[in-house]
XYZ file of C-alpha atoms in Angstrom:
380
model
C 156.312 135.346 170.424
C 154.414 132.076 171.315
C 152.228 132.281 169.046
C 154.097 133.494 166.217
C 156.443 130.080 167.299
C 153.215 128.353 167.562
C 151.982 128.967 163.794
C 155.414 128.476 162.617
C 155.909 125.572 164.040
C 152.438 124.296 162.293
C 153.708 125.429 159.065
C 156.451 123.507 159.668
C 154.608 120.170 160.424
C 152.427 121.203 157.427
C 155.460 121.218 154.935
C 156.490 118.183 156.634
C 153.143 116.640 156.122
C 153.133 117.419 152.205
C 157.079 116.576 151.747
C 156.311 113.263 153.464
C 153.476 112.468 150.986
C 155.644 113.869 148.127
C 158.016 110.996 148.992
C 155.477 108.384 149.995
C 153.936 108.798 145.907
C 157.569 108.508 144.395
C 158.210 105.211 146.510
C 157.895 102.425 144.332
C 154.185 100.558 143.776
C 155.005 97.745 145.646
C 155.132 99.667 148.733
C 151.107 99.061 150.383
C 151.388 102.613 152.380
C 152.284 104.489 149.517
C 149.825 103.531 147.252
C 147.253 104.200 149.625
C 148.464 108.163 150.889
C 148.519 108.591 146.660
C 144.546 106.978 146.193
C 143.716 109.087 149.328
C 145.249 112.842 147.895
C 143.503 111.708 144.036
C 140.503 111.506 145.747
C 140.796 114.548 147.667
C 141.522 116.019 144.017
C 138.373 114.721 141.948
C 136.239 116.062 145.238
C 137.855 119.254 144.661
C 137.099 119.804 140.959
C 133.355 118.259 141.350
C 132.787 121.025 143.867
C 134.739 123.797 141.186
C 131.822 125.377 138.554
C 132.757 125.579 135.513
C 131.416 127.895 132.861
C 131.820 127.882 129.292
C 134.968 129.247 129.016
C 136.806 126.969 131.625
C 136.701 129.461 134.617
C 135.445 129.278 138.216
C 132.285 131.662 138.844
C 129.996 131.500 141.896
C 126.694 133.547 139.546
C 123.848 131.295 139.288
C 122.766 133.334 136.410
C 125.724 132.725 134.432
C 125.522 128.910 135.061
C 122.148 129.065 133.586
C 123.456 130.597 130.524
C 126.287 128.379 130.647
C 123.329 125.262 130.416
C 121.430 126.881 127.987
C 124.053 127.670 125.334
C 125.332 123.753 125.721
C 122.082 122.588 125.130
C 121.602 124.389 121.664
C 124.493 125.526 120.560
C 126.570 122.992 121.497
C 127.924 119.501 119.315
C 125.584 117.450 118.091
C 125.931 113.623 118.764
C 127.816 112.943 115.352
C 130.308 115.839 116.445
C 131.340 114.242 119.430
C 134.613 112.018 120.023
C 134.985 110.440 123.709
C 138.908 109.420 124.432
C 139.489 106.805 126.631
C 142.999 106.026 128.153
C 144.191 103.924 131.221
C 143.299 104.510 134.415
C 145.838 107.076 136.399
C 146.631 108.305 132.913
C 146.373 112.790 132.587
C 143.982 112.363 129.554
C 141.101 110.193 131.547
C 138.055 110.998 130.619
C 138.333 113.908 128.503
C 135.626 114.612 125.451
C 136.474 116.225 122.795
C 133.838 118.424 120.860
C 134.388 119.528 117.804
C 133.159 123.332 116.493
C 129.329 123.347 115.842
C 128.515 123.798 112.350
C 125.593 125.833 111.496
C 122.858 123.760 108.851
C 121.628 120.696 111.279
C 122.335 117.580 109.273
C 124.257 117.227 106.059
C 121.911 116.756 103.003
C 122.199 112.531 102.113
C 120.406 112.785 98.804
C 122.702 113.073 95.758
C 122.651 112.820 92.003
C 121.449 109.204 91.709
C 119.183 110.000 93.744
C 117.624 112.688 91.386
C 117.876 110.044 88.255
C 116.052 107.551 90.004
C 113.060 110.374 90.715
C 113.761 111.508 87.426
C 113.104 107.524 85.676
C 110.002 106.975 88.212
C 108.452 110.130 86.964
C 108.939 109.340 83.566
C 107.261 105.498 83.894
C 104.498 107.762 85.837
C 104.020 109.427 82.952
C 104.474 106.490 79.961
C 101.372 104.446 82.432
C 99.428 107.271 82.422
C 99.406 108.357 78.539
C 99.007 104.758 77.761
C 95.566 104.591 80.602
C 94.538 107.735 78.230
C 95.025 105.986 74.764
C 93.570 103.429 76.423
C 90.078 104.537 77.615
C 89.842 106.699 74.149
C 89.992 103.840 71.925
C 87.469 101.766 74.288
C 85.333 104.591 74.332
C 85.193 104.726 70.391
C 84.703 101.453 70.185
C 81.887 100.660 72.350
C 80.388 103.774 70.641
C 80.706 101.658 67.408
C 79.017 98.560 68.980
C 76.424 100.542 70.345
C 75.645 102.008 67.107
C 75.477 98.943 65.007
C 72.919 97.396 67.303
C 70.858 100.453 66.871
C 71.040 100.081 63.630
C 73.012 103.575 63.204
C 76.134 102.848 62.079
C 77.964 101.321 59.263
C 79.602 97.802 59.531
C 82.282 96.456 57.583
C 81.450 92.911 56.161
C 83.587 90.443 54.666
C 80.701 87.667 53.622
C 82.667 84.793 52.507
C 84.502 84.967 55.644
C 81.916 85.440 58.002
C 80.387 82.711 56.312
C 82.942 80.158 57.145
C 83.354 81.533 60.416
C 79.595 81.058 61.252
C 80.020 77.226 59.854
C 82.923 76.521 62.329
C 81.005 77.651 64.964
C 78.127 75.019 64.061
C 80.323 72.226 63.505
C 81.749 73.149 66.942
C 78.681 72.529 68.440
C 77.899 69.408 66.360
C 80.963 67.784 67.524
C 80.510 68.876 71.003
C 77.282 67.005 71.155
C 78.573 63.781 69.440
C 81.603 63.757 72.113
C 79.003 64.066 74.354
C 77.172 61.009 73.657
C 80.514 58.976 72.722
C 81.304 59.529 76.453
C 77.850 58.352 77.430
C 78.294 55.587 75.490
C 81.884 54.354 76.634
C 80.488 55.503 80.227
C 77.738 52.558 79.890
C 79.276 49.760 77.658
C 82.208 49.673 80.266
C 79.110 48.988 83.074
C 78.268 46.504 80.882
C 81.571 45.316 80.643
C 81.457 45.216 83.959
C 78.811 43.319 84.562
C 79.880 40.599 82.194
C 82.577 39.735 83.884
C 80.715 39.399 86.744
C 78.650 37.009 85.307
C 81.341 35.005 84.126
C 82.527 34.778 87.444
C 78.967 33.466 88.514
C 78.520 30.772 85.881
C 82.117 29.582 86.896
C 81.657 29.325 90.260
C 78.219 27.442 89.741
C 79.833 25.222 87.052
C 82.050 24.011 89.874
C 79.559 23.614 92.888
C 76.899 21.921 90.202
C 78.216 18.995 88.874
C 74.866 18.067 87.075
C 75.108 21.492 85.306
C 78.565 21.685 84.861
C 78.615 21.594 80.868
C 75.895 24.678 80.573
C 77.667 26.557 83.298
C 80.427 26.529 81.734
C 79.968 27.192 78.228
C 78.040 30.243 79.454
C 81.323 31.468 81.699
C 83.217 31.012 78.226
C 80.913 32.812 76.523
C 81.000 35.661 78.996
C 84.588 36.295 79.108
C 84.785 36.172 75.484
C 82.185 39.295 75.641
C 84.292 41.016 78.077
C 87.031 40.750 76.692
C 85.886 41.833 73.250
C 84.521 44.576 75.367
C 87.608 45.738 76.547
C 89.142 46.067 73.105
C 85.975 48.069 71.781
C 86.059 50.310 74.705
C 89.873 50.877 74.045
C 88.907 51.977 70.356
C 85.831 53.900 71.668
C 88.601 56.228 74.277
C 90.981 56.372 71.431
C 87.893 58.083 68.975
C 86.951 59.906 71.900
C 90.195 61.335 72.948
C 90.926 61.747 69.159
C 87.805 64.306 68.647
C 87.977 66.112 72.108
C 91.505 67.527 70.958
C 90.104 68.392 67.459
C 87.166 70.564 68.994
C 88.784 71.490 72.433
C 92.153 72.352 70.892
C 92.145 72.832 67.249
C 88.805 74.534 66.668
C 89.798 76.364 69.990
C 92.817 77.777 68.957
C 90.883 79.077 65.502
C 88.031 80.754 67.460
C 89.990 82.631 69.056
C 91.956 83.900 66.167
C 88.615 84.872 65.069
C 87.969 86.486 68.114
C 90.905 88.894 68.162
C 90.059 89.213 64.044
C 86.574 90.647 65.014
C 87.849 93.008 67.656
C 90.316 94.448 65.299
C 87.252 94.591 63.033
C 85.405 97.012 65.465
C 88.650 99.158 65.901
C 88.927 99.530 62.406
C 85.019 100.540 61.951
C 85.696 102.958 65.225
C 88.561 104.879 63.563
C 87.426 104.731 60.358
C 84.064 106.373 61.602
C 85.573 108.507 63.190
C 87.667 110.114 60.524
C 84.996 110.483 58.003
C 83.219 112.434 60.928
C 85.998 114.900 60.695
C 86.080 115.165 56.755
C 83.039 115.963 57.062
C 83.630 118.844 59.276
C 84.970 122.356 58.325
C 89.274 122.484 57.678
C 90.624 125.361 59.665
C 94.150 125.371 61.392
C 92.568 123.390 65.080
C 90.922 120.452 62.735
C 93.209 120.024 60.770
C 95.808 118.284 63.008
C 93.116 116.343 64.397
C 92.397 115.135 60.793
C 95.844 114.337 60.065
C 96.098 112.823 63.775
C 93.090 110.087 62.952
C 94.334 108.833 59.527
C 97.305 107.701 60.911
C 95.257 105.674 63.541
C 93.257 104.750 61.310
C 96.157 103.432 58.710
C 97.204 101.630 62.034
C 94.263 99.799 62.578
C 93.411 99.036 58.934
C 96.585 97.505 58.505
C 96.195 95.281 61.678
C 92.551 94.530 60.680
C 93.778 93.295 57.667
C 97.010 91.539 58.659
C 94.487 89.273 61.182
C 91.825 88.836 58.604
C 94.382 87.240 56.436
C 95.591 84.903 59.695
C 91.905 83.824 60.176
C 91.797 82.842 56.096
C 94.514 80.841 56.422
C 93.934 78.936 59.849
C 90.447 78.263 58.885
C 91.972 76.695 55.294
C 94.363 74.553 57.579
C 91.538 73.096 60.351
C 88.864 72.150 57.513
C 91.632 70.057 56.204
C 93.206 69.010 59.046
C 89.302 68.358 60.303
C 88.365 66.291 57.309
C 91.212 63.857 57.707
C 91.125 63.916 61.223
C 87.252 62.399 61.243
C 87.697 60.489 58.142
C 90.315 58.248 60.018
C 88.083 58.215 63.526
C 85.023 57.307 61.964
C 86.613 54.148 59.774
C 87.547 53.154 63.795
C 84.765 53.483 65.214
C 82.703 51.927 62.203
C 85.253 48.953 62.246
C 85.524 48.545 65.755
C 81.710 48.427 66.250
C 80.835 46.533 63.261
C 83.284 43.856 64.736
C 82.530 43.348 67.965
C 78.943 42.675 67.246
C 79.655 40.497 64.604
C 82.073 38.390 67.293
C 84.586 38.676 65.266
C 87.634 38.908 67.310
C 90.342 38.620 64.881
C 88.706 41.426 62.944
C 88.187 43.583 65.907
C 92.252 43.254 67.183
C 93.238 43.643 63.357
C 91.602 47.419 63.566
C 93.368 47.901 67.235
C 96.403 46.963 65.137
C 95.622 48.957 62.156
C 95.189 52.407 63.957
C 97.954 51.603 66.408
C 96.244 51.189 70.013
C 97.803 49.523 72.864
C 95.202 48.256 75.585
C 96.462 48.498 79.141
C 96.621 45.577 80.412
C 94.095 44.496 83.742
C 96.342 45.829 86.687
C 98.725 47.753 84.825
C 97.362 51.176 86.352
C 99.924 52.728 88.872
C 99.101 52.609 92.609
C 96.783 55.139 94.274
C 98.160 57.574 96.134
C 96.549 55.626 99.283
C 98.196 53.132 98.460
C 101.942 54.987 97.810
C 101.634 56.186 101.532
């Protein structure tokens, strides 16, 4: 009888124990006791569920082996990364902490590529393919003609020749040359007379500066300083007309004749094309006609229609141009030479008046002593 009293009287301490806390968590927060009894029994809680195993399907089981499984089947069948959703609510709240997974779907990753995709591999293939059929036409044709160059300096093959205009065509080529040497030596000579130039003004300086410190020579001092800067300065205005003939045939041989060269240039390769093809296709009339040559026949007269009709479009360019410089060059140095034969012929006469009239006549301005912009030393 005691201890049946005994262990009902703990039982009834124990319910008193739990109704007490019952009440303590419905007292109101502000109450410092409550709160505490209700951290106290959470905690006792959480403890209670970390200690709990949990397999797969939610329930408690004390196997080991089972756990295992349990890992296993997480780790690889389980949601991927993507799949996963975390929800996070306010502490105290019933949904704390709870992940949400959703069913795994079978097939890894979903596929990213999609029809764009496929046109863009589709267009890159196709520019692949355009590069590399133009590489081929490419290395044929240099491979026919350098054949064809080959064989004309061997003296093999056949050449077409157009001798009135290869004629003219080997004349502009001399007359570049010509006029390359006489700009040469027009430079020379501007590149000296403007030392002498030079030097005369010194000069003039000198016999000024003695005119003053010799007063016994004063007169022939200075009628020799006169003299001097009357040189230079006539010097100056020939060099001016010298630059201006210079500058005048530099852009006539450098430019013009330039530009006409090569025309002729890109005349004489389409020349060798034309020979190339054209060889070609009497190689293959000359051949047997059967049902495989026959395409290839049909094939190279349409290149070769190409390329004679190019050949001859340029052929008629080159006609033309070289028409246009010879006149162009023939009042171009008719003009420059009446300069320089002026200009020359008047400063060694000493006449000035003569020699500014022809600076006047083919419109040249002098620059002035000084008038050159600053250095860029000097800009800094």
């Amino acid at each position: 009888m005691s201890e049946s009293a005994t262990s009902a009287a703990g039982g009834a301490s124990g319910l008193a124990v739990a109704s007490h806390a019952t009440a303590a968590e419905m007292h109101a927060p502000g109450s410092e006791t409550g709160s505490e009894e209700s951290e106290m029994a959470e905690a006792q809680a959480r403890d209670c569920a970390a200690e709990i195993p949990v397999t797969s399907n939610g329930d408690a089981n004390d196997t080991q082996g089972e756990h295992m499984w349990d890992m296993k089947h997480m780790m690889t069948g389980g949601p991927t990364l993507k799949e996963t959703r975390i929800i996070s609510s306010n502490y105290g709240s019933s949904s704390e902490g709870i992940i949400e997974a959703e069913p795994y779907r079978a097939g890894g990753l979903k596929s990213t590529q999609s029809g764009p995709v496929v046109i863009t591999d589709d267009i890159s293939k196709n520019i692949a393919l355009e590069k590399l059929e133009q590489v081929k036409k490419w290395s044929i044709s240099t491979y026919k003609c350098t054949r064809q160059v080959l064989s004309e300096k061997l003296g093999r093959g056949s050449k077409t020749v157009d001798l009135e205009l290869e004629s003219q065509i080997e004349i502009l080529r001399e007359t570049k040359k010509k006029y390359e040497n006489l700009l040469r030596l027009a430079r020379q000579m501007a590149t000296q007379f403007y030392q002498v130039v030079q030097t005369q003004r010194q000069l003039g300086d000198a016999f000024g500066e003695l005119s003053v410190k010799s007063p016994e020579l004063h007169e022939e001092f200075g009628y020799n300083a006169e003299t001097q800067k009357l040189l230079c300065k006539n010097g100056e205005t020939l060099l001016g007309a010298i630059n201006f003939f210079i500058a005048s045939v530099n852009t006539l041989v450098n430019k013009t004749i330039e530009d006409t060269l090569i025309a002729v240039k890109h005349y004489e390769n389409a020349r060798i094309e034309y020979d190339a093809y054209r060889t070609d296709l009497e190689e293959l009339n000359l051949g047997p006609r059967d049902a495989v040559t026959i395409p290839k026949i049909e094939q190279s007269q349409q290149q070769f229609q190409i390329h004679k009709e190019k050949f001859d479009k340029l052929r008629g360019s080159v006609s033309v141009k070289l028409k246009f410089l010879d006149e162009n060059k023939i009042k171009v140095m008719h003009n420059q030479l009446l300069l320089f034969h002026n200009a020359v012929s008047a400063y060694f006469a000493g006449n000035q008046q003569q020699l500014e009239q022809v600076l006047k006549q083919f419109h040249i301005k002098l620059k002035a002593p000084g008038s050159d912009g600053p250095s860029w030393l000097e800009e800094q």
